[in-house]
Short mmCIF file of C-alpha atoms and ligand atoms in Angstrom, two decimals:
data_model
loop_
_atom_site.label_atom_id
_atom_site.label_comp_id
_atom_site.label_asym_id
_atom_site.label_seq_id
_atom_site.Cartn_x
_atom_site.Cartn_y
_atom_site.Cartn_z
CA MET A 1 6.48 -47.63 56.04
CA LYS A 2 4.59 -46.66 53.01
CA LYS A 3 6.56 -45.56 49.97
CA SER A 4 6.32 -42.05 48.85
CA PRO A 5 5.40 -41.69 44.86
CA GLN A 6 8.60 -41.85 42.76
CA HIS A 7 8.68 -40.34 39.42
CA LEU A 8 10.79 -42.42 37.25
CA PHE A 9 9.49 -43.39 33.62
CA PRO A 10 7.07 -43.29 31.62
CA VAL A 11 4.29 -45.59 31.53
CA TRP A 12 1.04 -46.63 29.57
CA ARG A 13 -2.14 -45.51 31.06
CA GLY A 14 -5.37 -45.92 29.88
CA ALA A 15 -7.86 -48.80 29.18
CA GLY A 16 -6.66 -51.16 26.41
CA GLY A 17 -4.50 -48.74 25.02
CA GLY A 18 -6.80 -47.58 22.54
CA PRO A 19 -6.20 -45.16 19.81
CA SER A 20 -7.77 -42.54 21.68
CA TRP A 21 -5.07 -42.26 24.09
CA GLY A 22 -3.54 -38.40 23.38
CA TRP A 23 -0.18 -37.46 24.57
CA PRO A 24 -1.15 -35.81 27.49
CA ARG A 25 -2.87 -38.89 28.52
CA CYS A 26 -0.70 -42.01 27.39
CA ILE A 27 2.39 -40.92 29.27
CA GLY A 28 2.68 -40.49 32.90
CA TRP A 29 5.40 -40.44 35.40
CA GLU A 30 4.53 -42.63 38.21
CA ALA A 31 6.26 -45.38 40.55
CA VAL A 32 4.90 -48.91 41.11
CA GLU A 33 2.94 -49.56 44.88
CA GLY A 34 4.47 -52.21 46.63
CA GLU A 35 7.06 -53.18 44.72
CA ALA A 36 10.61 -52.92 45.38
CA GLU A 37 12.53 -49.59 44.77
CA PRO A 38 12.92 -49.21 40.88
CA GLN A 39 16.12 -50.26 40.03
CA GLY A 40 16.83 -49.09 36.27
CA PHE A 41 15.08 -49.95 33.75
CA ASP A 42 12.56 -52.68 35.23
CA CYS A 43 9.35 -53.11 34.00
CA PRO A 44 8.00 -50.03 32.71
CA PHE A 45 10.74 -49.83 30.20
CA TRP A 46 10.09 -53.69 29.25
CA CYS A 47 6.12 -52.78 28.84
CA VAL A 48 7.09 -50.01 26.94
CA LEU A 49 9.15 -52.13 24.59
CA CYS A 50 7.16 -55.60 24.42
CA ARG A 51 3.74 -54.41 24.13
CA GLY A 52 3.89 -52.54 21.59
CA GLY A 53 4.82 -49.23 23.43
CA ARG A 54 7.67 -48.71 21.48
CA GLU A 55 5.03 -47.38 18.33
CA ARG A 56 2.88 -45.70 20.93
CA LEU A 57 6.04 -43.92 22.00
CA LYS A 58 7.01 -42.68 18.48
CA GLN A 59 3.18 -41.72 18.04
CA ALA A 60 3.05 -39.88 21.40
CA CYS A 61 6.24 -38.10 20.61
CA GLN A 62 5.50 -37.41 16.95
CA ARG A 63 2.03 -35.59 18.35
CA GLY A 64 3.63 -33.95 21.01
CA ARG A 65 6.03 -32.30 18.60
CA GLU A 66 3.37 -31.39 16.67
CA VAL A 67 1.19 -29.60 19.08
CA LEU A 68 4.14 -27.70 19.90
CA ARG A 69 5.04 -27.22 16.36
CA LEU A 70 1.52 -25.79 15.86
CA PRO A 71 1.81 -21.55 17.13
CA ALA A 72 5.01 -21.64 15.40
CA ASN A 73 3.54 -22.28 12.16
CA MET A 74 0.29 -20.38 12.74
CA LEU A 75 2.40 -17.30 13.71
CA ARG A 76 4.49 -18.08 10.06
CA ILE A 77 2.53 -15.93 7.22
CA LYS A 78 3.56 -16.94 3.88
CA LEU A 79 3.81 -13.80 2.12
CA PRO A 80 2.70 -13.66 -1.47
CA HIS A 81 5.09 -13.40 -4.19
CA LEU A 82 6.33 -10.77 -6.13
CA PHE A 83 7.08 -10.19 -9.96
CA ASP A 84 8.77 -8.46 -12.11
CA ASN A 85 7.67 -6.14 -14.86
CA HIS A 86 8.19 -8.64 -17.44
CA GLN A 87 6.05 -11.36 -15.62
CA VAL A 88 2.60 -9.31 -15.73
CA PRO A 89 0.80 -8.24 -18.20
CA LYS A 90 1.91 -5.12 -19.87
CA VAL A 91 -1.38 -3.00 -18.42
CA PHE A 92 -0.19 -3.39 -14.71
CA ARG A 93 3.97 -2.36 -15.40
CA GLU A 94 4.93 1.14 -14.86
CA ASP A 95 7.66 3.27 -16.29
CA SER A 96 11.19 2.00 -15.08
CA ILE A 97 9.93 -0.16 -12.30
CA ILE A 98 11.43 -3.06 -12.60
CA SER A 99 10.32 -5.46 -9.88
CA GLY A 100 8.49 -5.56 -6.82
CA TYR A 101 4.93 -6.41 -8.59
CA ARG A 102 1.95 -7.80 -7.16
CA HIS A 103 0.21 -10.74 -8.79
CA PRO A 104 -2.07 -9.43 -11.77
CA GLN A 105 -5.28 -11.54 -10.13
CA SER A 106 -5.05 -11.12 -6.52
CA SER A 107 -8.11 -11.47 -4.30
CA ALA A 108 -9.22 -8.31 -2.16
CA MET A 109 -7.87 -9.69 1.19
CA ASP A 110 -4.36 -10.60 -0.99
CA CYS A 111 -4.25 -6.76 -1.66
CA ILE A 112 -5.29 -5.36 2.10
CA LEU A 113 -2.21 -7.61 2.98
CA SER A 114 -0.08 -6.58 0.71
CA SER A 115 0.00 -3.20 2.66
CA PHE A 116 1.91 -4.80 4.68
CA GLN A 117 4.46 -6.31 2.94
CA MET A 118 7.15 -4.57 0.52
CA THR A 119 6.14 -4.26 -2.71
CA ASN A 120 6.08 -1.40 -5.03
CA GLU A 121 2.59 0.26 -4.10
CA THR A 122 3.33 -0.30 -0.45
CA VAL A 123 4.59 3.46 -0.06
CA ASN A 124 2.01 4.49 -2.61
CA ILE A 125 -0.76 3.19 -0.31
CA TRP A 126 0.55 4.76 3.08
CA THR A 127 1.73 8.04 1.86
CA HIS A 128 -2.18 8.86 1.31
CA PHE A 129 -3.54 6.79 4.13
CA LEU A 130 -1.86 8.21 6.70
CA PRO A 131 -2.47 11.73 5.59
CA THR A 132 -5.88 10.79 5.07
CA TRP A 133 -6.23 10.28 8.95
CA TYR A 134 -4.11 13.72 9.57
CA PHE A 135 -6.83 15.59 7.69
CA LEU A 136 -9.62 13.83 9.39
CA TRP A 137 -8.32 15.08 12.48
CA ARG A 138 -8.17 18.64 11.46
CA PHE A 139 -11.45 18.26 10.20
CA PHE A 140 -12.36 17.51 13.24
CA LEU A 141 -10.82 19.98 15.58
CA LEU A 142 -12.65 22.34 12.74
CA CYS A 143 -15.65 20.91 13.58
CA THR A 144 -15.48 21.49 17.41
CA THR A 145 -14.72 25.08 16.80
CA GLU A 146 -16.79 25.95 14.22
CA ASN A 147 -20.54 26.40 13.13
CA PHE A 148 -20.80 24.22 9.93
CA LEU A 149 -24.44 23.64 10.67
CA SER A 150 -25.58 27.21 10.81
CA GLU A 151 -22.84 29.41 9.49
CA SER A 152 -23.29 29.60 5.31
CA TYR A 153 -19.62 31.22 5.91
CA THR A 154 -18.19 28.06 7.00
CA TRP A 155 -19.70 25.91 3.85
CA PRO A 156 -17.06 26.73 1.60
CA LEU A 157 -14.30 25.35 3.97
CA LEU A 158 -16.70 22.28 5.41
CA VAL A 159 -16.49 21.01 1.14
CA TYR A 160 -12.80 21.95 1.21
CA MET A 161 -12.30 19.82 4.45
CA MET A 162 -14.60 16.91 2.90
CA LEU A 163 -12.76 16.41 -0.41
CA ILE A 164 -9.27 16.81 1.19
CA CYS A 165 -10.18 13.99 3.26
CA LEU A 166 -11.78 12.30 0.27
CA TYR A 167 -9.03 12.10 -2.51
CA PRO A 168 -6.08 10.60 -0.63
CA PHE A 169 -8.48 8.36 1.13
CA ILE A 170 -9.66 7.09 -2.52
CA SER A 171 -6.08 7.36 -3.93
CA SER A 172 -5.19 5.48 -0.94
CA CYS A 173 -7.57 2.40 -2.45
CA ALA A 174 -7.35 2.81 -5.38
CA HIS A 175 -3.54 1.74 -5.18
CA THR A 176 -4.36 -1.18 -2.79
CA PHE A 177 -7.02 -3.30 -4.80
CA SER A 178 -5.37 -2.00 -8.45
CA THR A 179 -3.91 -5.59 -8.92
CA MET A 180 -7.48 -7.80 -8.78
CA SER A 181 -7.55 -7.64 -12.81
CA PRO A 182 -7.17 -5.66 -15.36
CA GLU A 183 -10.72 -4.12 -15.72
CA ALA A 184 -10.43 -3.43 -11.44
CA ARG A 185 -7.12 -1.71 -11.74
CA HIS A 186 -8.78 0.97 -14.40
CA ILE A 187 -12.37 1.70 -12.47
CA CYS A 188 -10.34 1.90 -9.14
CA TYR A 189 -8.03 5.11 -11.46
CA PHE A 190 -11.16 6.23 -12.85
CA PHE A 191 -12.37 6.41 -8.89
CA ASP A 192 -8.67 8.22 -7.93
CA TYR A 193 -9.44 10.62 -11.31
CA GLY A 194 -12.46 11.45 -9.59
CA ALA A 195 -11.90 12.33 -6.39
CA LEU A 196 -8.69 14.40 -7.75
CA SER A 197 -11.45 16.65 -9.43
CA LEU A 198 -14.14 16.52 -7.10
CA TYR A 199 -10.59 18.22 -5.30
CA SER A 200 -10.43 20.86 -7.96
CA LEU A 201 -14.02 21.90 -7.20
CA GLY A 202 -13.17 21.87 -3.48
CA CYS A 203 -10.33 24.04 -4.12
CA ALA A 204 -12.14 26.77 -6.35
CA ILE A 205 -15.05 26.22 -3.69
CA ALA A 206 -12.35 27.63 -1.12
CA TYR A 207 -11.06 29.73 -3.69
CA GLY A 208 -13.61 31.80 -4.68
CA SER A 209 -15.34 32.23 -1.47
CA TYR A 210 -12.04 33.58 1.00
CA VAL A 211 -9.20 33.83 -1.73
CA MET A 212 -10.53 35.93 -4.52
CA PRO A 213 -8.46 39.04 -4.47
CA GLU A 214 -10.79 42.31 -3.23
CA CYS A 215 -10.51 43.92 -6.83
CA TRP A 216 -12.14 40.72 -8.32
CA VAL A 217 -15.27 40.17 -5.93
CA ASN A 218 -18.25 40.41 -7.43
CA SER A 219 -17.02 40.26 -10.87
CA TRP A 220 -18.33 38.13 -13.88
CA LEU A 221 -15.28 35.57 -13.21
CA HIS A 222 -16.09 35.49 -9.27
CA GLN A 223 -19.97 34.74 -9.99
CA HIS A 224 -19.16 32.20 -12.41
CA PHE A 225 -16.60 30.80 -10.78
CA VAL A 226 -17.97 28.02 -9.14
CA SER A 227 -20.21 26.88 -12.41
CA ILE A 228 -16.95 26.78 -14.16
CA ALA A 229 -14.88 24.54 -12.11
CA ILE A 230 -17.96 22.03 -11.69
CA ALA A 231 -17.65 22.39 -16.08
CA ASN A 232 -13.73 21.97 -15.48
CA THR A 233 -14.18 18.48 -13.14
CA ILE A 234 -16.41 17.02 -16.14
CA PHE A 235 -13.58 17.54 -18.69
CA CYS A 236 -10.87 16.70 -16.47
CA THR A 237 -12.83 13.49 -15.19
CA SER A 238 -13.79 12.41 -18.54
CA MET A 239 -9.82 13.02 -20.30
CA SER A 240 -8.29 11.66 -17.68
CA CYS A 241 -10.52 8.23 -17.53
CA TYR A 242 -10.36 8.48 -21.61
CA SER A 243 -6.27 8.79 -21.38
CA ARG A 244 -6.33 5.01 -19.93
CA PHE A 245 -7.66 3.60 -23.00
CA LEU A 246 -4.99 4.93 -24.67
CA GLU A 247 -2.17 3.92 -22.09
CA LEU A 248 -0.95 1.13 -23.84
CA GLN A 249 -0.96 1.91 -27.47
CA PHE A 250 0.08 5.89 -27.38
CA PRO A 251 1.74 5.74 -24.21
CA HIS A 252 2.89 9.67 -25.13
CA LYS A 253 -0.24 10.91 -25.95
CA SER A 254 -2.30 9.26 -23.05
CA LYS A 255 0.36 11.18 -20.34
CA ILE A 256 0.14 14.38 -22.39
CA LEU A 257 -4.00 14.04 -21.89
CA ARG A 258 -3.96 12.83 -18.25
CA THR A 259 -1.62 15.87 -17.18
CA GLY A 260 -3.45 18.60 -19.49
CA ALA A 261 -6.73 17.22 -17.73
CA PHE A 262 -5.40 17.78 -14.37
CA VAL A 263 -3.42 20.99 -15.43
CA LEU A 264 -6.49 23.19 -16.60
CA PRO A 265 -8.64 22.91 -13.54
CA PHE A 266 -5.22 23.80 -11.36
CA VAL A 267 -4.31 26.71 -13.45
CA PHE A 268 -8.23 27.92 -13.27
CA ASP A 269 -8.56 27.53 -9.87
CA ASN A 270 -5.22 29.15 -9.37
CA ILE A 271 -6.23 32.34 -11.63
CA PRO A 272 -7.13 34.77 -8.83
CA LEU A 273 -4.80 33.22 -6.31
CA VAL A 274 -1.82 34.15 -8.71
CA TYR A 275 -2.91 37.64 -9.46
CA ARG A 276 -3.89 38.58 -5.99
CA LEU A 277 0.03 37.04 -4.91
CA VAL A 278 1.10 39.63 -7.88
CA LEU A 279 -0.74 42.50 -6.08
CA CYS A 280 1.01 42.06 -3.19
CA PHE A 281 4.25 41.34 -4.19
CA SER A 282 3.71 44.95 -5.62
CA GLY A 283 2.32 46.59 -2.56
CA HIS A 284 -1.54 46.33 -2.72
CA CYS A 285 -2.79 44.49 -1.12
CA SER A 286 -4.33 44.42 2.66
CA HIS A 287 -4.42 40.48 4.12
CA THR A 288 -1.09 39.34 3.81
CA GLU A 289 -1.19 36.59 6.98
CA ALA A 290 -1.80 33.75 4.07
CA VAL A 291 0.78 35.30 1.12
CA SER A 292 3.29 32.41 2.56
CA SER A 293 1.36 29.38 3.01
CA HIS A 294 -0.10 29.95 -0.39
CA CYS A 295 2.87 30.48 -2.09
CA TYR A 296 4.54 27.15 0.07
CA HIS A 297 1.40 25.32 -1.89
CA LEU A 298 1.84 26.66 -5.22
CA LEU A 299 5.55 25.70 -4.44
CA PHE A 300 4.84 22.25 -4.23
CA ALA A 301 1.79 21.91 -6.08
CA PHE A 302 4.64 22.47 -9.18
CA LEU A 303 6.97 20.25 -7.44
CA THR A 304 4.40 17.61 -7.59
CA GLY A 305 3.51 18.33 -11.29
CA PHE A 306 6.86 17.78 -12.28
CA LEU A 307 7.02 14.39 -10.73
CA PHE A 308 4.10 13.42 -12.27
CA ALA A 309 5.16 14.33 -15.73
CA SER A 310 8.65 13.41 -15.39
CA HIS A 311 9.16 10.23 -14.01
CA LEU A 312 12.38 11.33 -12.08
CA PRO A 313 14.56 10.07 -10.45
CA GLU A 314 12.97 6.12 -11.51
CA ARG A 315 13.98 7.40 -15.23
CA LEU A 316 17.82 7.64 -14.66
CA ALA A 317 18.51 4.37 -13.01
CA PRO A 318 15.53 1.76 -13.46
CA GLY A 319 15.04 -0.61 -11.02
CA ARG A 320 16.55 1.31 -8.10
CA PHE A 321 13.76 3.30 -6.97
CA ASP A 322 11.75 0.46 -7.18
CA TYR A 323 10.32 0.30 -3.43
CA PHE A 324 11.58 3.66 -1.79
CA GLY A 325 11.78 6.81 -3.74
CA HIS A 326 10.47 7.05 -7.29
CA SER A 327 8.28 9.89 -8.57
CA HIS A 328 4.65 8.27 -7.85
CA GLN A 329 5.78 8.07 -4.08
CA LEU A 330 7.39 11.91 -4.35
CA PHE A 331 4.66 12.68 -6.38
CA HIS A 332 1.95 11.60 -3.23
CA ILE A 333 4.12 13.66 -0.65
CA CYS A 334 4.53 16.63 -2.43
CA ALA A 335 0.79 16.61 -2.87
CA VAL A 336 0.27 16.31 0.40
CA VAL A 337 2.18 18.47 2.04
CA GLY A 338 1.27 21.08 -0.61
CA THR A 339 -2.54 20.30 0.62
CA HIS A 340 -1.18 21.30 3.77
CA PHE A 341 -0.09 24.32 3.10
CA GLN A 342 -3.34 25.16 0.97
CA MET A 343 -5.45 24.47 4.14
CA GLU A 344 -3.40 26.21 6.24
CA ALA A 345 -3.87 29.15 3.86
CA VAL A 346 -7.52 28.65 3.35
CA LEU A 347 -7.97 29.10 7.44
CA ALA A 348 -5.92 32.18 7.90
CA ASP A 349 -7.88 34.24 4.24
CA MET A 350 -10.80 32.48 5.99
CA SER A 351 -10.29 34.55 9.62
CA SER A 352 -8.14 37.43 8.38
CA ARG A 353 -10.80 38.42 5.75
CA HIS A 354 -13.89 37.69 7.14
CA SER A 355 -15.62 40.96 8.04
CA TRP A 356 -14.44 42.57 4.87
CA LEU A 357 -16.09 39.51 3.05
CA ILE A 358 -18.95 39.81 4.61
CA ALA A 359 -19.04 43.34 3.81
CA HIS A 360 -18.72 43.26 0.36
CA SER A 361 -19.74 40.23 -1.15
CA PRO A 362 -23.20 38.38 -0.50
CA GLY A 363 -21.53 35.45 0.94
CA PRO A 364 -21.71 31.75 0.45
CA PHE A 365 -24.80 30.09 -0.19
CA PHE A 366 -26.14 26.78 -0.26
CA LEU A 367 -26.40 26.01 -4.46
CA GLY A 368 -22.60 27.30 -4.67
CA THR A 369 -20.52 25.21 -2.41
CA LEU A 370 -22.62 21.98 -0.74
CA GLY A 371 -25.49 21.98 -4.01
CA ALA A 372 -22.26 22.33 -6.18
CA LEU A 373 -20.59 19.53 -4.63
CA ALA A 374 -23.70 17.42 -4.73
CA LEU A 375 -24.09 18.26 -8.79
CA ALA A 376 -20.64 17.30 -9.17
CA PHE A 377 -20.29 14.49 -7.38
CA ILE A 378 -23.58 13.07 -9.23
CA LEU A 379 -21.88 13.99 -12.51
CA ASN A 380 -18.43 12.24 -12.08
CA MET A 381 -20.18 9.22 -10.52
CA GLY A 382 -22.11 9.16 -14.10
CA ILE A 383 -19.08 9.79 -16.15
CA ILE A 384 -17.35 7.17 -13.58
CA GLY A 385 -20.02 4.52 -14.53
CA LEU A 386 -20.09 5.16 -18.40
CA PHE A 387 -16.55 4.70 -18.54
CA SER A 388 -16.34 1.57 -16.41
CA ALA A 389 -19.66 -0.02 -18.17
CA CYS A 390 -17.72 0.88 -21.53
CA LEU A 391 -14.51 -1.15 -20.41
CA LEU A 392 -16.52 -4.28 -18.67
CA ARG A 393 -18.96 -4.89 -21.86
CA THR A 394 -15.88 -4.37 -24.80
CA PRO A 395 -13.74 -7.61 -24.05
CA ASN A 396 -10.44 -7.13 -23.75
CA LEU A 397 -10.82 -3.08 -24.33
CA SER A 398 -8.45 -3.18 -20.87
CA THR A 399 -5.76 -5.19 -21.95
CA SER A 400 -6.28 -4.13 -25.95
CA GLY A 401 -2.85 -3.59 -27.64
CA LEU A 402 -0.66 -6.02 -25.77
CA SER A 403 0.04 -9.45 -25.57
CA THR A 404 -1.78 -10.80 -22.58
CA THR A 405 -2.03 -14.11 -23.53
CA HIS A 406 1.84 -14.95 -23.42
CA THR A 407 2.22 -12.65 -19.89
CA THR A 408 -0.67 -14.02 -18.43
CA HIS A 409 0.16 -17.89 -18.85
CA THR A 410 3.68 -16.86 -17.66
CA THR A 411 2.36 -15.28 -14.44
CA HIS A 412 -0.06 -18.44 -14.17
CA THR A 413 2.51 -20.63 -14.54
CA HIS A 414 5.16 -19.01 -12.32
CA SER A 415 2.50 -18.62 -9.55
CA LYS A 416 1.45 -22.42 -9.79
CA GLU A 417 4.86 -23.83 -9.60
CA GLU A 418 5.30 -21.39 -5.98
ZN1 LIG B 501 -1.27 7.89 -6.90
#
């Protein structure tokens, strides 16, 4: 009677038991044909123990464990270590933020990965990255309803929409890559300031075309509104970039200069709007559809400025708001919510005042819209290029006024110990 195969003990297979034996081939569970029913630990167990099998069994088990452990190791990603403010060079420190700093010489890949790790920059990155997609989505919807190619009346809106998509995206990138080196940090923020400055031009172009009070249409200010706004972008980008060089030695001067650099174009852009709102509240305006959105925008714009200048709430409790709730995160959120209301207001004015504006003004033209944007873009890129070249050509300019030797050394030593 033929015995059915039985699977009882592991036995070694393979020619000569060479080193090529691997886990799947080295052990098989089988019964030996033509022999009596195996009883307990018979020949196979003896083979394993007496012909060097014990060692092979150990090796095989070890290999097996490694194979099983591999997927777990692949899933376990080691996150970069974070630092406290005294462990990073002064140029990377933020007011009243104590912990959660990334390595000051992170690679580009580390910077991208850090956006998925909780650091003191993570919320800054996402509070401008996600709104970029919201504004792009609104822009896409407008592209399906407006004729941007041939209708010149829509060009100010086109410029405005491009810039409200650009500024949060550049800001998000600046916050992501600002820890690659001191120079990279400065250059990242030069671009951030440049994008904000261009956004102020986008506001001026949209306001000059759709928001201007009726009594100011065709006035000297209306005719020169965009030209002055281009000059403002040059002033704003230059001053804000320059303020970074004063940051370490004269932090208060730097803060005042940077705040002033952004307040000037904001105040200028909003002069016609504020005048129109004053007229509306005194009962002298005809198009009121956009008034509430304009008011909400102004409210959030003031909140944005206040948070930027005050460093609240982290100034009241340093270290408490390192990851969530510090002023820069709130500043980003207020800026984006304000921009949302501004966009709604511009869209409301654009449609409700269409016929009146077409009848009473020459209407938007290429040089005053897309041409102005192209010119301002080139000029601002030139300014950023000049500041970046100046920074890269002058050794230690990016870290001047601080004792980098000790802090950088400490950081490196610390990271090597990890
Ligand atoms: Zn920011």
